CSV table of C-alpha atoms and ligand atoms in Angstrom, one decimal:
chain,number,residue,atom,x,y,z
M,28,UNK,CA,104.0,-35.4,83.5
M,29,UNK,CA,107.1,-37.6,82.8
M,30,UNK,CA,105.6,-40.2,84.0
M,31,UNK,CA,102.6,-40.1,81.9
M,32,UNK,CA,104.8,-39.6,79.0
M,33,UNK,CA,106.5,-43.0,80.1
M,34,UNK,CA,103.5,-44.5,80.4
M,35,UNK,CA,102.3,-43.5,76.7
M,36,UNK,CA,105.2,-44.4,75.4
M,37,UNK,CA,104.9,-48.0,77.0
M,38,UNK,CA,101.8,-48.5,75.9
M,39,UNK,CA,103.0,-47.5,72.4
M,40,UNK,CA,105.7,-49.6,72.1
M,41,UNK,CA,103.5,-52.6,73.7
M,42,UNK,CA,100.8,-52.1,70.5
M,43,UNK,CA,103.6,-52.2,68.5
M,44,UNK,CA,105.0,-55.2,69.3
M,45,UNK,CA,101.3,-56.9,69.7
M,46,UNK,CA,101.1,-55.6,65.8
M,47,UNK,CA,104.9,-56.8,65.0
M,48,UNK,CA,103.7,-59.9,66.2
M,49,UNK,CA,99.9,-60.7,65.0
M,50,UNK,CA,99.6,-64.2,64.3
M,51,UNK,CA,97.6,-65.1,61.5
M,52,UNK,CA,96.3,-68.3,60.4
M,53,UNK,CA,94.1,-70.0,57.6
M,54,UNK,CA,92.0,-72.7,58.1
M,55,UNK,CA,91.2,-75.2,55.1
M,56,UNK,CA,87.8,-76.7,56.4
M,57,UNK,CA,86.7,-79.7,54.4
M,58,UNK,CA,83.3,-79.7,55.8
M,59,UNK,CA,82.3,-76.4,58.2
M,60,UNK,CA,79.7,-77.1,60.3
M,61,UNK,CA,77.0,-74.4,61.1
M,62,UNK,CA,75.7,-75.2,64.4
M,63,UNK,CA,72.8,-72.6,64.5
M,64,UNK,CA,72.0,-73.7,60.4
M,65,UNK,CA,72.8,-77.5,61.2
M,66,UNK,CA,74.3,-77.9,58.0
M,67,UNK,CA,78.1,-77.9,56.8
M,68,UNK,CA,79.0,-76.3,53.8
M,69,UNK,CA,82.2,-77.1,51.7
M,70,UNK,CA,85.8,-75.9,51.1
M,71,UNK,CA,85.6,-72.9,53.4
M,72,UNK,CA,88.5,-70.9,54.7
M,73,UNK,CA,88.9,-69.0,58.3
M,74,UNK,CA,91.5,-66.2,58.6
M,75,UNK,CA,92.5,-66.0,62.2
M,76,UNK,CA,94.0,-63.1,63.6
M,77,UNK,CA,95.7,-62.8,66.9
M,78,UNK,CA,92.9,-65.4,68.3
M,79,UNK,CA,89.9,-64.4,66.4
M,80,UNK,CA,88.1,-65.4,63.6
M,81,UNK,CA,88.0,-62.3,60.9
M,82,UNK,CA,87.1,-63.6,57.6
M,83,UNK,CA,85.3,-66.8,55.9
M,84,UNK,CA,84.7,-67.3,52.5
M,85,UNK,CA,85.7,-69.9,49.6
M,86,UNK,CA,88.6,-68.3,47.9
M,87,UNK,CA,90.6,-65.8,50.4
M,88,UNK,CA,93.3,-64.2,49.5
M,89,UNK,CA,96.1,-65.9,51.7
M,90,UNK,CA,98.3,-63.5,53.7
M,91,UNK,CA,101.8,-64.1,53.3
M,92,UNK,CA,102.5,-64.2,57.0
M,93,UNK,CA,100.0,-66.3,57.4
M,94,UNK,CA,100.1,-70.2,58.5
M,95,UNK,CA,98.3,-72.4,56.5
M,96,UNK,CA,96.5,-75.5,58.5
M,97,UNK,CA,95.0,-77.7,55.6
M,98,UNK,CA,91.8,-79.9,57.2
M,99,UNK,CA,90.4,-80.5,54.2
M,100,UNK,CA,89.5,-83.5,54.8
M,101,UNK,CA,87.9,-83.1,57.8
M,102,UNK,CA,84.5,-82.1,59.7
M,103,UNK,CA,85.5,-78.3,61.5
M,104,UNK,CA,83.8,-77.0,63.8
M,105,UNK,CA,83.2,-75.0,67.4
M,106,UNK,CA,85.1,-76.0,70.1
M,107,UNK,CA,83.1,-77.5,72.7
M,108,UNK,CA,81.9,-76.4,76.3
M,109,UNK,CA,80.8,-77.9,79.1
M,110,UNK,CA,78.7,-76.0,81.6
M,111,UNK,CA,78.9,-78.1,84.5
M,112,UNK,CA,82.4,-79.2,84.8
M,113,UNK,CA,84.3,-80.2,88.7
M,114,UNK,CA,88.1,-80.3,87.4
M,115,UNK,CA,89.3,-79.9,91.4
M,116,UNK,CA,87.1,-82.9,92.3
M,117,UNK,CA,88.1,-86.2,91.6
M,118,UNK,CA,85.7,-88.5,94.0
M,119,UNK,CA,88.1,-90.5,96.5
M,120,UNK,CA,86.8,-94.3,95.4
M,121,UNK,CA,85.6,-96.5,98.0
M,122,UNK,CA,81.9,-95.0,99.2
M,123,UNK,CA,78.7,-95.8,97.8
M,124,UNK,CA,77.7,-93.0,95.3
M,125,UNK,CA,74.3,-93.8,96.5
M,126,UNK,CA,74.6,-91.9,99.4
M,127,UNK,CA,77.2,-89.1,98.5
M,128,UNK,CA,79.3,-90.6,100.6
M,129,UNK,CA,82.5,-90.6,98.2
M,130,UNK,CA,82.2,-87.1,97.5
M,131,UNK,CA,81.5,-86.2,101.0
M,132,UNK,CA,84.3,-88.0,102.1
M,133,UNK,CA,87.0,-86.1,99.5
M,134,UNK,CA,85.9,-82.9,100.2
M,135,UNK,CA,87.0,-83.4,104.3
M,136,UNK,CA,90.2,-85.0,103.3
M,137,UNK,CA,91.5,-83.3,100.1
M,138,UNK,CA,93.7,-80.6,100.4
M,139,UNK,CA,93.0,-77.6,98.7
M,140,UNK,CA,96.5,-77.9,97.0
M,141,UNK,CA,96.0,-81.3,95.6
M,142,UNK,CA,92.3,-80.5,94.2
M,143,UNK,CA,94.2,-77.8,92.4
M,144,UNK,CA,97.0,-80.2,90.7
M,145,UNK,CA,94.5,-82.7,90.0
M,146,UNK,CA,92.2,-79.9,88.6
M,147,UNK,CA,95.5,-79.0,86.0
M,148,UNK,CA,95.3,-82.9,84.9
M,149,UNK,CA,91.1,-82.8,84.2
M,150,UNK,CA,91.7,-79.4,82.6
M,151,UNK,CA,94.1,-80.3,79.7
M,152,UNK,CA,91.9,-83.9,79.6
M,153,UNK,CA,89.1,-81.8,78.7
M,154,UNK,CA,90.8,-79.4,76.2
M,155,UNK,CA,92.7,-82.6,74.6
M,156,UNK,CA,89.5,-83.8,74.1
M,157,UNK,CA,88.0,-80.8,72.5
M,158,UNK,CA,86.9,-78.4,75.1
M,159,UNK,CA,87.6,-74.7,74.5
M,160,UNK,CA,85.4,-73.2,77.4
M,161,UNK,CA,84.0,-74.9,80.7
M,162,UNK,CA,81.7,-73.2,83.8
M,163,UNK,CA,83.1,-75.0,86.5
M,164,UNK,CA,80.3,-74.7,89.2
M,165,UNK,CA,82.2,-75.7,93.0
M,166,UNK,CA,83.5,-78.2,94.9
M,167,UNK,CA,87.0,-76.7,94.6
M,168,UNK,CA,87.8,-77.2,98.5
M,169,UNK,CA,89.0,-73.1,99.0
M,170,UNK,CA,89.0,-71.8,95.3
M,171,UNK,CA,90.9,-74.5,94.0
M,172,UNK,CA,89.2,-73.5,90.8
M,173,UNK,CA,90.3,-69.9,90.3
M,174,UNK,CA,93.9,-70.8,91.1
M,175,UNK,CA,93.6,-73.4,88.1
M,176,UNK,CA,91.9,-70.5,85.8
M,177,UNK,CA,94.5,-68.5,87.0
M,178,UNK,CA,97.4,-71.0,85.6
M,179,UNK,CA,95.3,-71.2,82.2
M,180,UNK,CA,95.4,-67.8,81.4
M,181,UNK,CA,98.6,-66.9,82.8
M,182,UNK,CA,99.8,-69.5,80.3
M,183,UNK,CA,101.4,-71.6,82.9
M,184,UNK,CA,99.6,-74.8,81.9
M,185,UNK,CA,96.9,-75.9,78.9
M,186,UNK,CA,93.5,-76.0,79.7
M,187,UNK,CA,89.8,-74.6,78.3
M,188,UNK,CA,88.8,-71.3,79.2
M,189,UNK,CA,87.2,-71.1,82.8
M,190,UNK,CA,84.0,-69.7,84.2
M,191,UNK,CA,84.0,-70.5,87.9
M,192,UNK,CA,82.2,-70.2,90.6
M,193,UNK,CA,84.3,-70.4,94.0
M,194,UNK,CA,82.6,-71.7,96.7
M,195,UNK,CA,79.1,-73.5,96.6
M,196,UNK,CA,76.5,-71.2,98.3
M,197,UNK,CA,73.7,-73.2,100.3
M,198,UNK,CA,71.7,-73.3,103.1
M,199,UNK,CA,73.2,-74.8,106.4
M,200,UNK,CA,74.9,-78.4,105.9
M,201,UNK,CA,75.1,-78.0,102.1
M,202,UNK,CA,74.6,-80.9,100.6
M,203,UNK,CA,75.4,-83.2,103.5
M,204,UNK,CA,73.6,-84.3,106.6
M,205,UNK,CA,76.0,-82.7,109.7
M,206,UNK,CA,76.0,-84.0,113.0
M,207,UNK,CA,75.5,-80.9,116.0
M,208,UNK,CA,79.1,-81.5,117.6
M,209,UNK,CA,80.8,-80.4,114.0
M,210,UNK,CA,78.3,-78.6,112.1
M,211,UNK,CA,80.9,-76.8,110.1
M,212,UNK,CA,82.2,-79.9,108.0
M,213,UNK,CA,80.6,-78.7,104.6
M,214,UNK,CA,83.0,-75.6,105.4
M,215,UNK,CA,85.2,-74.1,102.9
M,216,UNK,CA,83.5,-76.3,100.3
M,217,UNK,CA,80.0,-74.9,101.4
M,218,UNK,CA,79.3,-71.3,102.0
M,219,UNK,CA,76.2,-71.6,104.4
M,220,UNK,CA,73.8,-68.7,103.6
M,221,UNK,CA,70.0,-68.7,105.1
M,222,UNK,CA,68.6,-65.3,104.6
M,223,UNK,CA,69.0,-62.6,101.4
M,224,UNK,CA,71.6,-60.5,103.8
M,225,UNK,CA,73.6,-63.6,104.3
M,226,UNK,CA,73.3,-65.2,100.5
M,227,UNK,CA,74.8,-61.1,99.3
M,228,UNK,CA,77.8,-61.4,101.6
M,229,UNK,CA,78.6,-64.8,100.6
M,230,UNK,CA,78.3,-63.5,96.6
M,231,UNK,CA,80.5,-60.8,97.2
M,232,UNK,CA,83.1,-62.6,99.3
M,233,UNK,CA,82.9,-65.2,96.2
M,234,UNK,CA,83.1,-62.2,93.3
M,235,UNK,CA,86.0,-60.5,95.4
M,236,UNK,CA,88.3,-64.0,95.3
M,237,UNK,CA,87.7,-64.2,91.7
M,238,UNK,CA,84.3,-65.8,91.1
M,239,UNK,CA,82.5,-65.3,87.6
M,240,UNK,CA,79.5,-67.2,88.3
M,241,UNK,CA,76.9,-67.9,91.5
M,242,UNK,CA,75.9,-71.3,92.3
M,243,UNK,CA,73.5,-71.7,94.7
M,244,UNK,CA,72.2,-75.4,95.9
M,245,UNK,CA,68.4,-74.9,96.0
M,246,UNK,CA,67.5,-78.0,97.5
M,247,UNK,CA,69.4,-80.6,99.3
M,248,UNK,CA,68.0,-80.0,102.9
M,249,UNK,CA,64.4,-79.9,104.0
M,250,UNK,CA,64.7,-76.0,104.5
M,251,UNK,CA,64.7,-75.0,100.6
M,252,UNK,CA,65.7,-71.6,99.4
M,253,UNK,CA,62.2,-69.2,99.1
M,254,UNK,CA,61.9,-67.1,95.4
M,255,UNK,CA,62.9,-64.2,97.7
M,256,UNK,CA,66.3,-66.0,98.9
M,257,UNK,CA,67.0,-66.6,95.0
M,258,UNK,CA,66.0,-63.2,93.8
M,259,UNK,CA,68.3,-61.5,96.4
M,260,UNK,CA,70.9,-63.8,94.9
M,261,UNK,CA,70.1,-62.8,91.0
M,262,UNK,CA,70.5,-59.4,92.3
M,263,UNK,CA,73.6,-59.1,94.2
M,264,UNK,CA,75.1,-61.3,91.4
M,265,UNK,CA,74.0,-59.1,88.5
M,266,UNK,CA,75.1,-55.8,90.1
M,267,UNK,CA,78.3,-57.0,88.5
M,268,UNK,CA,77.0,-58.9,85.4
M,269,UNK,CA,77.4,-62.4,86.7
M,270,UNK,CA,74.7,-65.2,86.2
M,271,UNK,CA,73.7,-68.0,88.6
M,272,UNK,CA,73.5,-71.1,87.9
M,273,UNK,CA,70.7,-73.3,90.7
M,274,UNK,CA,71.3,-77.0,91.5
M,275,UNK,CA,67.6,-78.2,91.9
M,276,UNK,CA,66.1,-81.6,91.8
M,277,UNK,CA,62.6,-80.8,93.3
M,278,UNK,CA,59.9,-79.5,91.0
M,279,UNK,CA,58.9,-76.8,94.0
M,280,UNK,CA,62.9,-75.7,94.3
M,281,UNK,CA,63.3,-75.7,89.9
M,282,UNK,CA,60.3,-73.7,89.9
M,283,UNK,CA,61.3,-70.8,92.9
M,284,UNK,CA,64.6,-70.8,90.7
M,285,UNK,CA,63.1,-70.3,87.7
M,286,UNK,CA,60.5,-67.5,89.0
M,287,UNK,CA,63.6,-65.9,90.8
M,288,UNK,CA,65.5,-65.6,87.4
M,289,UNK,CA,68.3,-67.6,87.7
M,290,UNK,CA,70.2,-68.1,84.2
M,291,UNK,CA,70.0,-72.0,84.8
M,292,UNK,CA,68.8,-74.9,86.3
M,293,UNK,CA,71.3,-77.5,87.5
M,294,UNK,CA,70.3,-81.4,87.2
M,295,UNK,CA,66.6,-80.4,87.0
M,296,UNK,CA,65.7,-83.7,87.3
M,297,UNK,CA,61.6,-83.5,88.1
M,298,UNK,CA,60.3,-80.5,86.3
M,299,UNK,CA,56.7,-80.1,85.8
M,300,UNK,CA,55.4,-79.2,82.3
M,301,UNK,CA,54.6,-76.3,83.7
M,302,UNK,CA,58.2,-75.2,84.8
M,303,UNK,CA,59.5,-76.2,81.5
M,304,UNK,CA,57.0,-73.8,79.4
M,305,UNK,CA,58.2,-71.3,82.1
M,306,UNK,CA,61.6,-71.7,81.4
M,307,UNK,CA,61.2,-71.5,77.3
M,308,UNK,CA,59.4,-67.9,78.5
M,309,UNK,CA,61.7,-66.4,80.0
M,310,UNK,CA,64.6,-68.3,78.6
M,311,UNK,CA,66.0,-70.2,81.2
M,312,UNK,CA,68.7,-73.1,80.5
M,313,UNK,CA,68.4,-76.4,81.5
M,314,UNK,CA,71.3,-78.2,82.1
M,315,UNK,CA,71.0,-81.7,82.4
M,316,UNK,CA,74.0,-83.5,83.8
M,317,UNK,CA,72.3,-86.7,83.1
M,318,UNK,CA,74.0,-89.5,84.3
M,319,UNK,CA,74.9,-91.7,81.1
M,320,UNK,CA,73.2,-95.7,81.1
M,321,UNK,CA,76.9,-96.8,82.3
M,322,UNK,CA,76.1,-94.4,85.7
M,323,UNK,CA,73.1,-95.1,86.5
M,324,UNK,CA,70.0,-98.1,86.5
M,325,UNK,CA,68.2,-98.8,83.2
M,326,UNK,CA,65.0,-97.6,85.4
M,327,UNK,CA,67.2,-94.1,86.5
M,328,UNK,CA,68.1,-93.5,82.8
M,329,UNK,CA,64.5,-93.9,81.4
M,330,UNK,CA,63.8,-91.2,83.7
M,331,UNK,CA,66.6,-89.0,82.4
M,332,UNK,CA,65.5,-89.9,79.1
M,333,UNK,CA,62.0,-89.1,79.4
M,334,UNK,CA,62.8,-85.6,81.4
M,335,UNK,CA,65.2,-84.8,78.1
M,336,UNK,CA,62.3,-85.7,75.6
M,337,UNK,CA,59.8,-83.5,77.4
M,338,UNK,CA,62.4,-80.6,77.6
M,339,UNK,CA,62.6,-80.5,74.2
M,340,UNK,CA,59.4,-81.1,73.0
M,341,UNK,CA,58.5,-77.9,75.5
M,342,UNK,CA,61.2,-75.9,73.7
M,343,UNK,CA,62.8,-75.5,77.2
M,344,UNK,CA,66.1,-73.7,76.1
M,345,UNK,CA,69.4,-77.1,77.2
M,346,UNK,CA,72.8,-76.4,77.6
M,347,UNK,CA,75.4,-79.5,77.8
M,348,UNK,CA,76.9,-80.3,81.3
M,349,UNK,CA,78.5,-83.4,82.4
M,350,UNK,CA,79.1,-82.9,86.0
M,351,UNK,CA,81.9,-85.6,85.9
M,352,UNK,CA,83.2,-86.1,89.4
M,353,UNK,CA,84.0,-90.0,89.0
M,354,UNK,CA,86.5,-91.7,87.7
M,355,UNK,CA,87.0,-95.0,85.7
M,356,UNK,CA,90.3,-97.3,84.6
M,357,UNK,CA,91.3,-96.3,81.5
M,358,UNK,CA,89.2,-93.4,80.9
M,359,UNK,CA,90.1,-89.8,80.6
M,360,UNK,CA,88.0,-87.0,82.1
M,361,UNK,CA,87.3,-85.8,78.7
M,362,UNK,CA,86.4,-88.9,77.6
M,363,UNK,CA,84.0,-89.8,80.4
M,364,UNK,CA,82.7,-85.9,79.5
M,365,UNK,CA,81.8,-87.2,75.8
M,366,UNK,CA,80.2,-90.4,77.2
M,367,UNK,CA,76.9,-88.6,77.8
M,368,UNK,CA,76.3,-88.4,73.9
M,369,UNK,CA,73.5,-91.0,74.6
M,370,UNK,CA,71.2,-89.6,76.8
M,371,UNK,CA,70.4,-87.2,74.2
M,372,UNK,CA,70.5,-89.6,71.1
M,373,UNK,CA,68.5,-92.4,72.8
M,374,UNK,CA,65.9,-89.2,73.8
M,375,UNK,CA,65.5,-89.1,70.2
M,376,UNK,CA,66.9,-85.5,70.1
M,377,UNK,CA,68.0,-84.6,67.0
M,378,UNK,CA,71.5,-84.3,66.1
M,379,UNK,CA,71.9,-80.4,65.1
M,380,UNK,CA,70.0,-79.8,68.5
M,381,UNK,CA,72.6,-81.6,70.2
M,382,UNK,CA,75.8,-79.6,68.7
M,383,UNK,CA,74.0,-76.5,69.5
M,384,UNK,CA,73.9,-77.6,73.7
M,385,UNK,CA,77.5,-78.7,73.2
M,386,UNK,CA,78.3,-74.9,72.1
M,387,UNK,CA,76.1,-71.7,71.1
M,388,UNK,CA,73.7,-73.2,73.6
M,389,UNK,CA,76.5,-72.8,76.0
M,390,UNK,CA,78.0,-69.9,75.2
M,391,UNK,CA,75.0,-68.2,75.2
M,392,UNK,CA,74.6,-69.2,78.8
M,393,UNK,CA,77.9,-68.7,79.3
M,394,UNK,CA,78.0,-64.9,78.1
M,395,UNK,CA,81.2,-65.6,76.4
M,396,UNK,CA,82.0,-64.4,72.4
M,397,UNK,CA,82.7,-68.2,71.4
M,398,UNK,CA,80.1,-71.1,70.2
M,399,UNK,CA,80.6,-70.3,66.6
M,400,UNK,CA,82.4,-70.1,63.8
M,401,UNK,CA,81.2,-66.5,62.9
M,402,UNK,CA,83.3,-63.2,62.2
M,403,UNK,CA,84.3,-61.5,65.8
M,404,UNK,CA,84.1,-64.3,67.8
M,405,UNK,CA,86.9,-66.3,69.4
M,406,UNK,CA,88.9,-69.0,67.2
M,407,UNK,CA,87.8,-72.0,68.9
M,408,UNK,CA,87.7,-74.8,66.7
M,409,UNK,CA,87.7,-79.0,67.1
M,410,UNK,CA,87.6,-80.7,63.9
M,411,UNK,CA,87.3,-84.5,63.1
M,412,UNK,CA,86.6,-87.2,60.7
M,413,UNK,CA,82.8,-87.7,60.3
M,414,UNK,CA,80.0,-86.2,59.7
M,415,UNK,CA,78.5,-84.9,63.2
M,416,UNK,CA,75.1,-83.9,62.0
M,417,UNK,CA,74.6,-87.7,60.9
M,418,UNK,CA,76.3,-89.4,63.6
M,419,UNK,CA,77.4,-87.3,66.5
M,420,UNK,CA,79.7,-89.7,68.1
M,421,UNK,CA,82.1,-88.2,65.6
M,422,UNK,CA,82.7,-85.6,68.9
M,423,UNK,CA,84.5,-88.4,70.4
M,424,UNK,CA,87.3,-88.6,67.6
M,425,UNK,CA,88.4,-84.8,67.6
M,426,UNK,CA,92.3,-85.3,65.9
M,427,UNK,CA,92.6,-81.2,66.2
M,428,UNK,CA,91.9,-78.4,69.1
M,429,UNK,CA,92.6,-74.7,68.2
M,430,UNK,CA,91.7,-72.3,71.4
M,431,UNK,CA,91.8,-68.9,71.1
M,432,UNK,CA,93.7,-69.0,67.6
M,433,UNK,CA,96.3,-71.0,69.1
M,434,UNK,CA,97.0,-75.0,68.0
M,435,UNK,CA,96.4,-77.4,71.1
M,436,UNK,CA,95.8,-80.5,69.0
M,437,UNK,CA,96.8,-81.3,65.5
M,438,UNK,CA,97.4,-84.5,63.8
M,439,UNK,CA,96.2,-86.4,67.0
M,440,UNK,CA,98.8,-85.4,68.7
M,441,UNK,CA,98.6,-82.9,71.8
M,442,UNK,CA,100.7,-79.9,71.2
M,443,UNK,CA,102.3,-78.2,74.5
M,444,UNK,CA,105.7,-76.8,75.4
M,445,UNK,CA,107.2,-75.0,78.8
M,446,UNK,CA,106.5,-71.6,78.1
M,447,UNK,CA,110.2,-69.6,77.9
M,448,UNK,CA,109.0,-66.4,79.6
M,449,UNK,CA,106.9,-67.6,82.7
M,450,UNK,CA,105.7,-64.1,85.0
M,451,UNK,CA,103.5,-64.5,88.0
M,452,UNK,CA,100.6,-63.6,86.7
M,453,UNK,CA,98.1,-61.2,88.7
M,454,UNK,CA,95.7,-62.4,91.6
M,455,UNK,CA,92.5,-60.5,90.0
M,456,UNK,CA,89.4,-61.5,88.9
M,457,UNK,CA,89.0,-60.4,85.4
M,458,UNK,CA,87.1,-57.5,84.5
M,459,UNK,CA,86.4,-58.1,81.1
M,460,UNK,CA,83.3,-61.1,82.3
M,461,UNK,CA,82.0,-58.2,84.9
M,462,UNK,CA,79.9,-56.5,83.0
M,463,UNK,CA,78.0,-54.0,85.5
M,464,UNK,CA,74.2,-54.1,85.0
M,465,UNK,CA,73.0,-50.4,84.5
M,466,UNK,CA,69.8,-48.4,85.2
M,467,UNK,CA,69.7,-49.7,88.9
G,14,ZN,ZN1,77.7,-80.7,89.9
């Protein structure tokens, strides 16, 4: 009983301090950008409180406590998200792309330890750049990725908020062709399932180490997963609310994923007409991660640009993802990330479509409360120059980053000190992105 009464009383004095202590901001937005209207209205203000957005109007009353952030000269809007991001890989250069090889090679050599300090670089890249959220979907070595969520949230270093997947699940030799004296060289970064039994044990050993998303590789062997391997996987993920996301370039392994009700298709590079009216139905994402002209041959973009224009035109439901894993001299990850404006301008899709990919689009995928500027959801904001719904290159000039109602960016200038009270924080996956399916 005294216990309990300690505990109350803890708890007590912890709301009060978290009231003592709300921080409240207003936002003068020169231009706000509806991405779900694709229009921008003028001289709004947003009242943040403790990280979310409560009030938006013309005229608010300003709180006295309240710190004023005047953009009034500039474009605000949601922060970004990438659904497709690798922050723990960073190809090794040397090997032809062509054949994998590069990527192959990193993941045999890389320790798990330097994935994850390379991971904390990419991560603040990609919030400097204007990132709020990211679904990073494997190749972390051994969950290289929840280690760097962990750090984010713990407040030990900046970065966007994570969804992450742990380990790629995929049938045996993941994405790589093995030879029979080491068959196990796509180990830890491939989690070798072949059957329904197998694919749920590898889910929940992923879900137990922190995973908040599945990704399963549908098709990079000859042996592709069935509907009836996928489906097992939809179910064993959703038991505890989590989506999967399918990497499938084939239109027979898109389509098994799609009639299996995944959440999204990764790549999805040859869909049939077919599969894309399918995947409007029952509402399906495509994510792209269309290698931008600079990536690929003229002949291999027309293709990407061709699949994008028949995507839209079938009203097939696209979420942004990069699926940066290369580098470049003199380019940061974020800025490689924004590269791939083109393949959906030069697609001919239309700029309000594309904001939408690059953030309700997302979230909605996602199943996070962001991709807005909208009462109740999270204060994640970019804001720049230009006018995005006429030229959406603007993205690439983003002079100020707010992430949960705190300041990352402002002025151009990154904004980051050493945190004064550093604690360990927990080894747990969060709770609060498990949301348990009920009825079954
Ligand atoms: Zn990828």
């Amino acid at each position: 009983m005294k216990r309990f009464a300690t505990v109350c009383l803890s708890i007590f004095l912890l709301s009060m301090s978290l009231t003592a202590s709300a921080q409240t901001t207003v936002i003068k937005a020169g231009h706000l950008v509806d991405v779900e209207a694709g229009m921008a209205t003028s001289n709004q203000m947003i009242l943040v409180v403790d990280g979310v957005i409560t009030e938006i109007g013309k005229n608010l009353k300003i709180p006295a406590e309240a710190e004023v952030i005047d953009l009034s000269d500039s474009y605000v809007m949601p922060g970004l998200i990438d659904s497709h991001t690798h922050v723990t890989m960073t190809e090794m250069p040397g090997a032809d792309i062509n054949d994998f090889g590069s990527y192959y090679y990193t993941g045999l050599i890389e320790t798990t330890a330097f994935r994850a300090i390379q991971g904390v670089t990419q991560a603040r890249s990609l919030l400097e750049t204007g990132f709020t959220y990211i679904r990073d979907v494997g190749n972390n070595a051994l969950y290289a990725d929840i280690e760097v969520r962990r750090a984010i949230d713990g407040g030990w270093i900046p970065g966007p908020n994570m969804i992450v997947s742990g380990r790629l699940i995929s049938p045996f030799g993941g994405q790589f062709q093995m030879q029979p004296e080491k068959p196990g060289l796509g180990n830890p970064e491939y989690f070798y399932a072949d059957n329904p039994t197998e694919l749920r044990k590898a889910i929940r050993e992923n879900i137990h180490y922190g995973a908040t998303v599945i990704k399963i590789i549908v098709d990079n062997q000859p042996y592709i997963y069935s509907v009836e391997d996928i489906a097992a996987a939809v179910d064993e993920a959703g038991r505890v609310g989590l989506k999967v996301a399918a990497h499938a370039y084939s239109p027979e392994a898109i389509h098994n994923a799609v009639l299996a009700g995944v959440a999204s298709i990764e790549h999805g590079n040859n869909p049939t007409d077919e599969t894309l009216a399918l995947m409007k139905e029952k509402g399906t994402y495509l994510v792209g991660t269309d290698f931008p002209a600079s990536r690929s041959s003229q002949a291999a973009f027309e293709r990407i640009l061709e699949r994008n224009r028949r995507a839209y035109a079938a009203g097939t439901p696209m979420a942004f993802g990069s699926d940066v894993v290369y580098s470049r001299p003199d380019w940061t990850r974020g800025e490689l990330t924004l590269e791939f404006l083109e393949s959906f301008t030069e697609a001919g899709i239309p700029n309000d479509y594309i904001l939408r990919m690059f953030t309700m689009n997302a979230a909605d995928l996602l199943g996070v409360d962001t991709g807005q500027i909208k009462v109740g959801l999270a204060a994640d904001m970019i804001a720049f120059e230009d006018n995005p719904l006429q030229d959406v290159t603007a993205l690439r000039a983003v002079h100020f980053v707010m992430k949960d109602g705190t300041v990352y960016k402002q002025d151009g200038q990154f904004k980051w000190e050493t945190p004064r009270n550093m604690n360990n924080p927990r080894r747990k996956t969060k709770r609060s992105v498990l949301k348990p399916r009920t009825g079954n």
